[in-house]
Coordinates of C-alpha atoms in Angstrom, one line a residue:
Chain V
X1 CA 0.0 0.0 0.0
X2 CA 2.8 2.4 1.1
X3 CA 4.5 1.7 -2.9
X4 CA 1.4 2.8 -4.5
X5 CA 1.0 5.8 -2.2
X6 CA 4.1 6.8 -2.9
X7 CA 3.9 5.9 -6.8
X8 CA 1.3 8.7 -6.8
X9 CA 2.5 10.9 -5.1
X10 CA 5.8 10.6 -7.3
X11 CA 3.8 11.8 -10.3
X12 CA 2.4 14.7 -8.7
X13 CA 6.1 15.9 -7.4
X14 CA 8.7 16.3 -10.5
X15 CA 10.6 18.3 -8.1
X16 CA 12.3 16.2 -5.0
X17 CA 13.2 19.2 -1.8
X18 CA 14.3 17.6 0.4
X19 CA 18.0 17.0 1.3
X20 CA 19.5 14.9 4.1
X21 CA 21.9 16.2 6.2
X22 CA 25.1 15.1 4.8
X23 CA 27.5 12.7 6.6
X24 CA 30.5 15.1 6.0
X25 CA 28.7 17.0 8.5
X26 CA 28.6 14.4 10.9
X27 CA 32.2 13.0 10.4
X28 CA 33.2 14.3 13.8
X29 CA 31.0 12.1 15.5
X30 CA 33.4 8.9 13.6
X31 CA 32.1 5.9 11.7
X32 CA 33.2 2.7 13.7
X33 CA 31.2 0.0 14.8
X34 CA 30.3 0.6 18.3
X35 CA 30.5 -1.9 20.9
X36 CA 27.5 -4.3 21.8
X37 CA 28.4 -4.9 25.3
X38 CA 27.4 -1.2 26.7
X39 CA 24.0 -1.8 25.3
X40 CA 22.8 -5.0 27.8
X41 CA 26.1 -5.6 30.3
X42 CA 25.6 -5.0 34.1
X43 CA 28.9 -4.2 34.8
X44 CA 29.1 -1.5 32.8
X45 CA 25.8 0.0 33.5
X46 CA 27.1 -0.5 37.3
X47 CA 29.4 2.4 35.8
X48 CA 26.6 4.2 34.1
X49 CA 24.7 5.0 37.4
X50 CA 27.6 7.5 38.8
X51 CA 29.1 8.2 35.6
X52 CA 25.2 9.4 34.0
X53 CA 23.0 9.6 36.2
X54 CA 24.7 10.6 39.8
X55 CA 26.4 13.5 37.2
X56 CA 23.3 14.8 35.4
X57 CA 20.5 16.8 35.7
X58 CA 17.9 14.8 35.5
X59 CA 14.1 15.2 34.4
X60 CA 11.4 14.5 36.7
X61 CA 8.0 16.5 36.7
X62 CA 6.4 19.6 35.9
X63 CA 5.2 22.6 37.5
X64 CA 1.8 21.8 37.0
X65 CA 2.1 18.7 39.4
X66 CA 2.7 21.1 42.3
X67 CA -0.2 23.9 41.7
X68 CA -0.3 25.2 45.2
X69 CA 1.6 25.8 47.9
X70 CA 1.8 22.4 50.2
X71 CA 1.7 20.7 47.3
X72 CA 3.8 17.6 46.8
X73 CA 4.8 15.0 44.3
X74 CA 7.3 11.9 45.0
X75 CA 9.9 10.1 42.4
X76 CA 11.5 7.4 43.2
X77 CA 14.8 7.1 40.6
X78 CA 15.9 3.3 41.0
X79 CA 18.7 3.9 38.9
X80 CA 20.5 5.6 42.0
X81 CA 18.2 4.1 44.8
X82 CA 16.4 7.1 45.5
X83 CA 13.0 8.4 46.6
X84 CA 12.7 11.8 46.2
X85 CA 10.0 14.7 47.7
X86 CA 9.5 17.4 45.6
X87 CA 7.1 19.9 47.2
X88 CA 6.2 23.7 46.5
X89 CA 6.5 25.6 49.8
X90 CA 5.0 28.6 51.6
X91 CA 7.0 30.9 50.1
X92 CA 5.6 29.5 46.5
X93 CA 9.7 27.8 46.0
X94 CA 9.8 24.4 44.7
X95 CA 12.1 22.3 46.2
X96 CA 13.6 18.5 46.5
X97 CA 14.8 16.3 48.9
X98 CA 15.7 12.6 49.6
X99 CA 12.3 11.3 50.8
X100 CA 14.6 10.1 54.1
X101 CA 13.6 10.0 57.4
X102 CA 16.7 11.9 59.0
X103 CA 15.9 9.8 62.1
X104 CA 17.1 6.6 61.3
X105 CA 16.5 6.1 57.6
X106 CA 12.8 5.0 57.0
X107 CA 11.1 6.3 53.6
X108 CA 8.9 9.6 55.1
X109 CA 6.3 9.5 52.2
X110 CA 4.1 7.2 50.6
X111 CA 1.6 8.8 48.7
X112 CA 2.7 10.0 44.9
X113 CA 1.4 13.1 45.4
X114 CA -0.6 15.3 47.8
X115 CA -0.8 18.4 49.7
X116 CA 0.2 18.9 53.3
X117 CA 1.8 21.3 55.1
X118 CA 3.9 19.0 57.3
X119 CA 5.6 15.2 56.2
X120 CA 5.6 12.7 59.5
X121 CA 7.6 10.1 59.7
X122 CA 5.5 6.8 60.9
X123 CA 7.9 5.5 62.7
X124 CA 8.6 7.6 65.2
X125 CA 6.9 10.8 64.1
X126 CA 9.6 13.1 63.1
X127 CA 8.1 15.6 61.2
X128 CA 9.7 18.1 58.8
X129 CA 8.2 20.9 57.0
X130 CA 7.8 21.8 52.9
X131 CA 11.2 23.1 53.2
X132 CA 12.9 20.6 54.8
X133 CA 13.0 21.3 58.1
X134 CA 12.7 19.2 61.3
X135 CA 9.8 21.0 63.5
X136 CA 9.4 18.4 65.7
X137 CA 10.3 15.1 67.1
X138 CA 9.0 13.4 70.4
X139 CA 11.2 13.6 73.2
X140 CA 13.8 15.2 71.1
X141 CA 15.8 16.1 74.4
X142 CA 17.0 12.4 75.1
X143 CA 19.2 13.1 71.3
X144 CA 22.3 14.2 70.8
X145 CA 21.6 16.4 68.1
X146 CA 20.7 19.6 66.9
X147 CA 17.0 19.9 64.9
X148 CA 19.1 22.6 62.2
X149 CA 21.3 19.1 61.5
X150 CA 18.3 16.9 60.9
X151 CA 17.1 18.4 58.2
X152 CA 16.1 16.3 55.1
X153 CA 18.4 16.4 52.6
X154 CA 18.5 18.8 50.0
X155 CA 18.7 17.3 46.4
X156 CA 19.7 20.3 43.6
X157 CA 16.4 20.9 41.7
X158 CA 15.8 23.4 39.1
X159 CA 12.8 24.3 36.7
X160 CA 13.0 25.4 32.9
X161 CA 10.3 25.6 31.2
X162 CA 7.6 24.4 33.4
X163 CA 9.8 21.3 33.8
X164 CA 11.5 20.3 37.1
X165 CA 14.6 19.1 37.2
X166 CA 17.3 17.2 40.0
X167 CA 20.8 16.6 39.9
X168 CA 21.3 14.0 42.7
X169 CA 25.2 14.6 42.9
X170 CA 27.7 18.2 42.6
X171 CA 25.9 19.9 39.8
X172 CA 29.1 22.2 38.0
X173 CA 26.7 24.7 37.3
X174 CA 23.1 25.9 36.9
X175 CA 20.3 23.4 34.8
X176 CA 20.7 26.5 32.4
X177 CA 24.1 26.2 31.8
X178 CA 23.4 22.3 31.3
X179 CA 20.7 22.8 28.7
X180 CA 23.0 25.9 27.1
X181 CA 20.5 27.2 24.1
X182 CA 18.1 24.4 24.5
X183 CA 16.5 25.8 27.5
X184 CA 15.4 28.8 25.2
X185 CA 13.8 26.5 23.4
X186 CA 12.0 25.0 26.1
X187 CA 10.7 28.6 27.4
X188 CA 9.5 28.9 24.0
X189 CA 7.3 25.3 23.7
X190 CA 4.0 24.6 24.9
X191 CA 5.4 22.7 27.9
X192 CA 6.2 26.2 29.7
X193 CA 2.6 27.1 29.6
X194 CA 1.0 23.9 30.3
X195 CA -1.1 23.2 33.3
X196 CA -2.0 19.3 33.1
X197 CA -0.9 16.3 31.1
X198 CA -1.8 13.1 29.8
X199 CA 0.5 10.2 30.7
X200 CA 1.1 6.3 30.2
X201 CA 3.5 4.5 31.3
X202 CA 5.6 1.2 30.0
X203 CA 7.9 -1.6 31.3
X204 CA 10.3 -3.1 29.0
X205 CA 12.8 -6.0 29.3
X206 CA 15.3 -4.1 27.6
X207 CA 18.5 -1.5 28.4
X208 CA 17.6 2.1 28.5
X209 CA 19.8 3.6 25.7
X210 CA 18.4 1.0 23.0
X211 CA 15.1 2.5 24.4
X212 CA 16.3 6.0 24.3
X213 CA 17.6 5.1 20.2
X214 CA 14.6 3.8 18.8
X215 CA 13.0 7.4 19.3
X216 CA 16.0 9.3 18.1
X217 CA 16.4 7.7 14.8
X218 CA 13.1 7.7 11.6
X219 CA 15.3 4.8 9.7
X220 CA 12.4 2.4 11.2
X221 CA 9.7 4.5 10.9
X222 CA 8.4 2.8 7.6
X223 CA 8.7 -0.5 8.8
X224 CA 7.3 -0.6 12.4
X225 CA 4.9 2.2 11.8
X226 CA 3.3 1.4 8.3
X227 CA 0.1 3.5 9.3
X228 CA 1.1 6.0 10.9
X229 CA 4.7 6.5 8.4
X230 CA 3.2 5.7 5.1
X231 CA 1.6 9.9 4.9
X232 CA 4.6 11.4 6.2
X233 CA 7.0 9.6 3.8
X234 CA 7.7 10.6 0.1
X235 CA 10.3 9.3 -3.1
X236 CA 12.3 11.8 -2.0
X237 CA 12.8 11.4 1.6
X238 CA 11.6 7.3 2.1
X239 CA 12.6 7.0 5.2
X240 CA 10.7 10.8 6.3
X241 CA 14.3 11.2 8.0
X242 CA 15.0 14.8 9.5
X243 CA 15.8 19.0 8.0
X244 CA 18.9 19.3 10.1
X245 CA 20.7 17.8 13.4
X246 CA 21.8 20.2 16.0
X247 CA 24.1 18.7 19.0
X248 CA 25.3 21.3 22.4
X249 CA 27.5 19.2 24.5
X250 CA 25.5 15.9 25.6
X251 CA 22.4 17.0 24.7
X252 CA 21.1 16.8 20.7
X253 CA 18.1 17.8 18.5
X254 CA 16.4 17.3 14.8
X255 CA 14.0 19.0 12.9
X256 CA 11.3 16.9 11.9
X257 CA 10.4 16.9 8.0
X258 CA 7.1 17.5 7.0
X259 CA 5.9 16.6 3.8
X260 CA 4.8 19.5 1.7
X261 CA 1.8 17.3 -0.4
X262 CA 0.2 15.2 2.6
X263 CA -2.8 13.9 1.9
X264 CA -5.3 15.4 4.1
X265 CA -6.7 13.0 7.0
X266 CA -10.1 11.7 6.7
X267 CA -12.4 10.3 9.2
X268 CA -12.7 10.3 12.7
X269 CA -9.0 11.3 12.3
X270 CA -9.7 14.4 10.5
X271 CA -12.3 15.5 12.9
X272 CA -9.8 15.2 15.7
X273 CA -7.5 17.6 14.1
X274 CA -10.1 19.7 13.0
X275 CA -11.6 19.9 16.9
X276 CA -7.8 20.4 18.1
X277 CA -6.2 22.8 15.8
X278 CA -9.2 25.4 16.6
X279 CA -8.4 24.5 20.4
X280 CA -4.4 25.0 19.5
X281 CA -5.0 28.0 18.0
X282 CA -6.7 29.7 20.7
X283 CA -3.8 29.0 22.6
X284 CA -1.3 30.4 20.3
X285 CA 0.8 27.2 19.9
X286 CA 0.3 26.7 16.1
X287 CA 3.0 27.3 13.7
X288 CA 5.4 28.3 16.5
X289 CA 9.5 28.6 15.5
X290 CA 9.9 25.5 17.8
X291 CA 6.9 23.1 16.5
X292 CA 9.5 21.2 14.4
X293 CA 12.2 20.5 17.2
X294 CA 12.5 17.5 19.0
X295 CA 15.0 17.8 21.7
X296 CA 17.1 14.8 22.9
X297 CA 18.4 15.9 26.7
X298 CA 21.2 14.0 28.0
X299 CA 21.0 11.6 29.6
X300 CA 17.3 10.5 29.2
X301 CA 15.0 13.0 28.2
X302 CA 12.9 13.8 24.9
X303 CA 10.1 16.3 24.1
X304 CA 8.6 17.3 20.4
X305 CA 7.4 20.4 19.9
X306 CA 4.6 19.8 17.8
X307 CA 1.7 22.1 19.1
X308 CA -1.1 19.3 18.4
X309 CA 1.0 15.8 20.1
X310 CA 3.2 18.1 22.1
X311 CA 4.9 15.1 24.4
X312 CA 7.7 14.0 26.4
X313 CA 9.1 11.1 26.8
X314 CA 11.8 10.2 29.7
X315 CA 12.9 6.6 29.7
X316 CA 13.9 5.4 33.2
X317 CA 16.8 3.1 33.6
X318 CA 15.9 0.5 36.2
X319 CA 18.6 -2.2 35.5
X320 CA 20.9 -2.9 32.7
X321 CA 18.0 -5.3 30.8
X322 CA 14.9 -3.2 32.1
X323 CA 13.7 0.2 32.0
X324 CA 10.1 2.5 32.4
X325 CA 8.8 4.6 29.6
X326 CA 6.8 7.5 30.7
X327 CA 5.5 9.3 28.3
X328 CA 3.3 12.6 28.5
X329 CA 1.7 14.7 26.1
X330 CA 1.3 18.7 27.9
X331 CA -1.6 20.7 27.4
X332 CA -2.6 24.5 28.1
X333 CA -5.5 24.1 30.3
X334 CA -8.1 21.7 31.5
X335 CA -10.4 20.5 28.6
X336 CA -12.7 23.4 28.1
X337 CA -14.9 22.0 25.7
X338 CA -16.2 18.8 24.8
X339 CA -14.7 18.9 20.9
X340 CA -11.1 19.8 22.9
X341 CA -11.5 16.7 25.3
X342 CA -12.2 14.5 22.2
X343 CA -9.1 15.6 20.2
X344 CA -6.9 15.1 23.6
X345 CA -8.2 11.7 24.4
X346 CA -7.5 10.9 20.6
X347 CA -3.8 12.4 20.3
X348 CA -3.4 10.8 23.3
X349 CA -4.2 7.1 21.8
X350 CA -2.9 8.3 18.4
X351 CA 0.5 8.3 20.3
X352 CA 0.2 5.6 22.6
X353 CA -0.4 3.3 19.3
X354 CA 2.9 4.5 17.9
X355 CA 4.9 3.9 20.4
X356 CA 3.1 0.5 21.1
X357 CA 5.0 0.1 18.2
X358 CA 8.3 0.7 19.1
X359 CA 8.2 -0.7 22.6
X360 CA 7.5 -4.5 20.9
X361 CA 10.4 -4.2 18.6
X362 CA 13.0 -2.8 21.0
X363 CA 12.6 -5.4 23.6
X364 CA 13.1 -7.8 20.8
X365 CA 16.1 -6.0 20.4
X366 CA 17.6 -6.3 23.4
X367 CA 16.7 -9.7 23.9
X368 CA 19.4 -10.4 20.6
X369 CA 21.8 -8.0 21.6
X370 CA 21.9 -9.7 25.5
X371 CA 22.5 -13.3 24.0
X372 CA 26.2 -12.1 23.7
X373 CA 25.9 -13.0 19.5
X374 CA 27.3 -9.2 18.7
X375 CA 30.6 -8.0 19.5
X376 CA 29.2 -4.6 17.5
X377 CA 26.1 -3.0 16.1
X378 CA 26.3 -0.4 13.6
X379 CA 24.7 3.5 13.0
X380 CA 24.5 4.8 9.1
X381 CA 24.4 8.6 8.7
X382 CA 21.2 9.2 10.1
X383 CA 21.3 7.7 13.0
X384 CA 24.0 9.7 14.2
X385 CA 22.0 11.0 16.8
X386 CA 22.2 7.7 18.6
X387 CA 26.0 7.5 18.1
X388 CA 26.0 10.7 19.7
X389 CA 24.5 9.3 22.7
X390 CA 27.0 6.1 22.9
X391 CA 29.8 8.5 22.3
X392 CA 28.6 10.8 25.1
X393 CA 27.9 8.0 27.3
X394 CA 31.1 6.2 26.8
X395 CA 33.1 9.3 27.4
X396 CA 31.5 10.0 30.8
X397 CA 31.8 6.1 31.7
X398 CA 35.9 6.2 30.6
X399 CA 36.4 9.0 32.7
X400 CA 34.6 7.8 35.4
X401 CA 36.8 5.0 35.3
X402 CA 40.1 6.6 35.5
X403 CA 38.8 8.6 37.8
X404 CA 38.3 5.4 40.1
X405 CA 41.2 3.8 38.8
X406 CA 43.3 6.8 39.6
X407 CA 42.3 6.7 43.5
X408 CA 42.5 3.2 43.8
X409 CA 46.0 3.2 42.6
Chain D
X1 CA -32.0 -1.7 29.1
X2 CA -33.9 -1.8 26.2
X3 CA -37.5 0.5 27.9
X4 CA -35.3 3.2 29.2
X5 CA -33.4 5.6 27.2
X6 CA -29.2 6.2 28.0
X7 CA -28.8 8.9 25.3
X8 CA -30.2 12.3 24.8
X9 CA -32.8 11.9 22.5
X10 CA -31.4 13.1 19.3
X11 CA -29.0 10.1 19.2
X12 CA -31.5 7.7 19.8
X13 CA -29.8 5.8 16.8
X14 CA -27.0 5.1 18.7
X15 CA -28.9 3.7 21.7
X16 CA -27.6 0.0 21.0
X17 CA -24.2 0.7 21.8
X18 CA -24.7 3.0 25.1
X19 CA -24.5 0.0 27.2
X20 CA -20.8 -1.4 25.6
X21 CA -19.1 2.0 24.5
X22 CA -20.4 4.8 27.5
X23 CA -17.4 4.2 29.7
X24 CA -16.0 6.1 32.5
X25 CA -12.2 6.7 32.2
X26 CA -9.6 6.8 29.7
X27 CA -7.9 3.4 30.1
X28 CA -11.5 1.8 30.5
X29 CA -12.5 2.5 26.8
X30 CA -8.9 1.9 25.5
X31 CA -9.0 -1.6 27.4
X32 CA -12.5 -2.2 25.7
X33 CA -10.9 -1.2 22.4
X34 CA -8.6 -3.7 23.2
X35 CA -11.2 -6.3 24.0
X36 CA -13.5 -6.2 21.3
X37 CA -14.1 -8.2 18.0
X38 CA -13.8 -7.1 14.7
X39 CA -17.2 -7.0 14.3
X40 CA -18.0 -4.9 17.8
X41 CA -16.0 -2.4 16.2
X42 CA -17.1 -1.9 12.5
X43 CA -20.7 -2.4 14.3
X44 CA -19.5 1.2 16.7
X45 CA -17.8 2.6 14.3
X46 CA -20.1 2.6 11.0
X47 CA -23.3 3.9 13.3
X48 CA -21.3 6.2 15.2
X49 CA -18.8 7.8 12.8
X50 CA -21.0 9.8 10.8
X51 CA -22.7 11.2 14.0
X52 CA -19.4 12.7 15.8
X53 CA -19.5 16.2 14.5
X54 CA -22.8 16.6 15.6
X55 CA -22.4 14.9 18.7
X56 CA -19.1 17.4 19.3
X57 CA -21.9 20.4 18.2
X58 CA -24.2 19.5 20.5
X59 CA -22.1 18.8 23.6
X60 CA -20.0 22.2 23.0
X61 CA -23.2 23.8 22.5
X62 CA -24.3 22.5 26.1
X63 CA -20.7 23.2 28.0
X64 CA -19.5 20.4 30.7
X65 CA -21.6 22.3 33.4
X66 CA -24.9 21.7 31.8
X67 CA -24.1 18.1 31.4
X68 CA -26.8 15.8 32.7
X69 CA -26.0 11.8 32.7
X70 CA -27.6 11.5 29.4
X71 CA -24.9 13.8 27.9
X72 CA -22.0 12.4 29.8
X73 CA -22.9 9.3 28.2
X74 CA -23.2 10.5 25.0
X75 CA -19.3 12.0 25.4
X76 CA -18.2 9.1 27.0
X77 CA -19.1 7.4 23.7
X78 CA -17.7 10.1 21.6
X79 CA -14.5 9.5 23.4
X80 CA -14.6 5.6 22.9
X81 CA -15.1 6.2 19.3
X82 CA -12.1 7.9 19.2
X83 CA -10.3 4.4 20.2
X84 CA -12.2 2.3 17.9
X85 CA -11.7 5.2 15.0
X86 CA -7.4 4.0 15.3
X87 CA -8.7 0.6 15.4
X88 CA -11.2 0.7 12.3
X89 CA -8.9 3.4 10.5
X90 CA -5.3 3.0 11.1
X91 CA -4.6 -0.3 12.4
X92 CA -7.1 -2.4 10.3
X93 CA -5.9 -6.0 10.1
X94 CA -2.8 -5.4 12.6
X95 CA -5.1 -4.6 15.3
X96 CA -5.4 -8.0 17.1
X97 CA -1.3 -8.1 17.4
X98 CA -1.4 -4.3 17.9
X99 CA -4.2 -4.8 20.8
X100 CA -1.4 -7.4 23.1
X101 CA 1.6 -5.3 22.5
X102 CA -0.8 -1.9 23.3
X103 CA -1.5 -3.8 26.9
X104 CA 1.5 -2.9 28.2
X105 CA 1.1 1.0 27.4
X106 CA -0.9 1.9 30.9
X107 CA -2.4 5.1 30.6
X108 CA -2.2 6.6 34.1
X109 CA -3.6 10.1 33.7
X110 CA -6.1 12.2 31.6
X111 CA -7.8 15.5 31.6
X112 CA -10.8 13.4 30.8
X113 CA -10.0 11.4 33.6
X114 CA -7.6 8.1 33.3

């Protein structure tokens, strides 16, 4: 079906546009193989938790989860063995800490989210305030302590664009400096101005950076998405592969390409985008200089601009063969009309079926790349951007390792 | 069921699927998309296709605060549609497949309500 679509369309377009990016362009990023073993072996995502994760800032809500002051959220990131509280206090700041009793150690919150003024422990019913403090704690005189030391502890969290941020080890500088000109781009998107989400969520028996690929590379699109790829692809650009790659430091981007002559949607389909591009225009998201941009942030972090699908996705590492999806697609305001909550609920499942998709063929990736079979797998041009991420990852992990090496010896 | 009327009574025509299709919550109607036959769908879909722009109209026309149970049927529908539309439309013969891999895709929040 996609051949004769695209048979047609070749008739009606003499003249191809589009030009991929080049690989001369890319050379700097190099051409080897790259080693399997990263992609599914513990030991090396043993090094990957310090090296990554316990040296990154790392994404982990939004605003809009904390709407008022007292309001909390809590995170637990098992790829460092934390729980975290994140909660907006008096004063309107939103904060993080380890979700640690400072008492003796016992997890303070249970509840994902909430709103309190004051967190006690169960045990034996420290209890701290929203910013961290210890206000009380029964028969506090028999300790040998001061309250000011039994604070929780502070975890570095920051917010661009509506999205929260933690950095669970010595940030070298602000999230701002981290995201360099990509946190512009955030202020600019949707996500800065939305107020609720919708989410799901997915386990997969497979490593989180041949997660993370899958969505950074449109070589597949064609194959594992015939529906949803066969009106975005063309003869001159089969594989619907990206305008331009943009890399700063770890973190990387591409502009999506849009086909000039899509056929128009028809259906329930077309009614859905009809219902949310009026919605999407009221809000002033439509046609926006970052609707084409879909940010990769290091180590684990995605989000497409597009005004109508506007998601995020952040894949969770949870051990070197497993990770968590969770994917969320931001909107400006709570469904004001009855046409707006159809179009939302439909993007919504219009997504989730993609990336349905993708999460059956990655797992049955990792289950051939963990047999041991591959000594190296291997990136063409336009899948530089997940080279980028190996390289990135595998310069952090070497340095981590001399840095170990180096005190040891 | 069959005596009293689930709908408001300009979509009486779609009456026969109030009972299968009206559900509360997002990952309720994606689950019953993902339960259904063939035949359940095309069923839905072909009587309820054609009647979503009006059904949009009218509910906008009313506003969520007028709803009464009739009408939050009606959009509950509407919404289940919208499930059975990626079934019908986009997925066609892969749905089956498509429907065990999609079970591991829990949704877990909504505007509509998960």
């Amino acid at each position: 079906m996609w051949k004769n679509r695209a048979g047609e369309i070749a008739m009606n377009s003499p003249n191809p546009t589009f030009t991929p990016v080049g690989q001369d362009a890319l050379d700097w990023l190099g051409t080897d193989p790259v080693p399997a073993k990263p992609y599914y072996d513990p030991e090396w995502f043993e090094l990957e938790r310090e090296a990554v994760f316990r040296r990154s800032w790392q994404q982990i809500g939004h605003v809009c989860e904390l709407p008022e002051n007292g309001s909390f959220i809590r995170r637990d990131l098992e790829v460092l063995g934390a729980s975290l509280l994140i909660t907006r206090g008096q004063d309107g700041e939103i904060r993080a800490f380890h979700n640690v009793c400072t008492h003796r150690g016992t997890i303070l919150v249970d509840e994902d989210e909430g709103k309190r003024n004051t967190f006690s422990c169960p045990y034996h019913m420290w209890t701290f305030g929203l910013d961290g403090d210890l206000i009380s704690a029964p028969d506090f005189e028999s300790f040998h302590v001061s309250k000011a030391e039994c604070a929780l502890p502070a975890v570095a969290c920051e917010v661009v664009g509506g999205l929260i941020f933690v950095h669970l080890g010595k940030p070298e500088g602000t999230l701002r400096e981290w995201l360099g000109p990509y946190a512009t781009k955030l202020e600019m998107m949707p996500v800065a101005r939305a107020t609720t989400f919708s989410e799901y969520v997915y386990e997969i028996d497979a490593n989180w950076k041949l997660t993370y690929d899958n969505f950074q590379e449109n070589y597949h699109l064609r194959f594992i998405h015939p529906s949803a790829a066969g009106p975005v692809t063309s003869p001159d650009n089969p594989f619907a592969y990206p305008t331009a790659y943009d890399f700063h430091g770890p973190h990387r981007s591409q502009r999506i390409w849009t086909k000039p002559d899509m056929d128009p949607p028809t259906g329930v389909q077309a009614i859905a985008f009809q219902r949310g591009a009026v919605q999407a225009m009221a809000d002033g998201i439509l046609g926006t200089e970052t609707a084409k941009d879909y940010l990769g942030l290091f180590p684990n972090f995605f989000l497409f601009g597009s005004p109508m699908q506007h998601f995020s996705h952040t894949v969770y590492p949870i051990a070197a063969g497993k990770s968590r999806g969770v994917i969320r697609l931001y909107w400006i305001g709570e469904d004001e009309t009855p046409s707006e909550r159809f179009a939302r609920e439909y993007f919504m499942a219009t997504a989730r079926d993609v990336h349905t998709e993708d999460r059956a063929v990655i797992e049955r990736g990792h289950k051939g790349l963990a047999s041991g079979a591959l000594k190296h797998i291997h990136f063409q041009t336009q899948e530089s951007l997940c080279r980028h991420l190996f390289n990135m990852v595998a310069e952090k992990v070497e340095a981590y390792r001399s840095e170990k090496e180096g005190a040891a010896a | 069921m069959s005596t009293q009327t689930m709908l408001p009574e300009s979509f009486t025509a779609l009456e026969p699927f109030a009972v299968d299709w009206a559900l509360t919550g997002s990952a309720a109607r994606a689950a019953r998309r993902g339960s259904s036959t063939a035949e359940e769908r095309q069923a839905f879909y072909a009587a309820a296709a054609g009647e979503l722009p009006r059904a949009l109209d009218y509910l906008d026309g009313k506003g969520f605060d007028a709803f009464d149970a009739a009408d939050e049927r009606l959009m509950a529908m509407m919404l289940s549609l919208g499930h059975v539309a990626l079934a019908v439309e986009q997925q066609k013969d892969a749905e089956p497949r498509h429907a065990r891999d999609r079970a591991h895709m829990q949704i877990t929040k909504t505007p509509a309500g998960a």
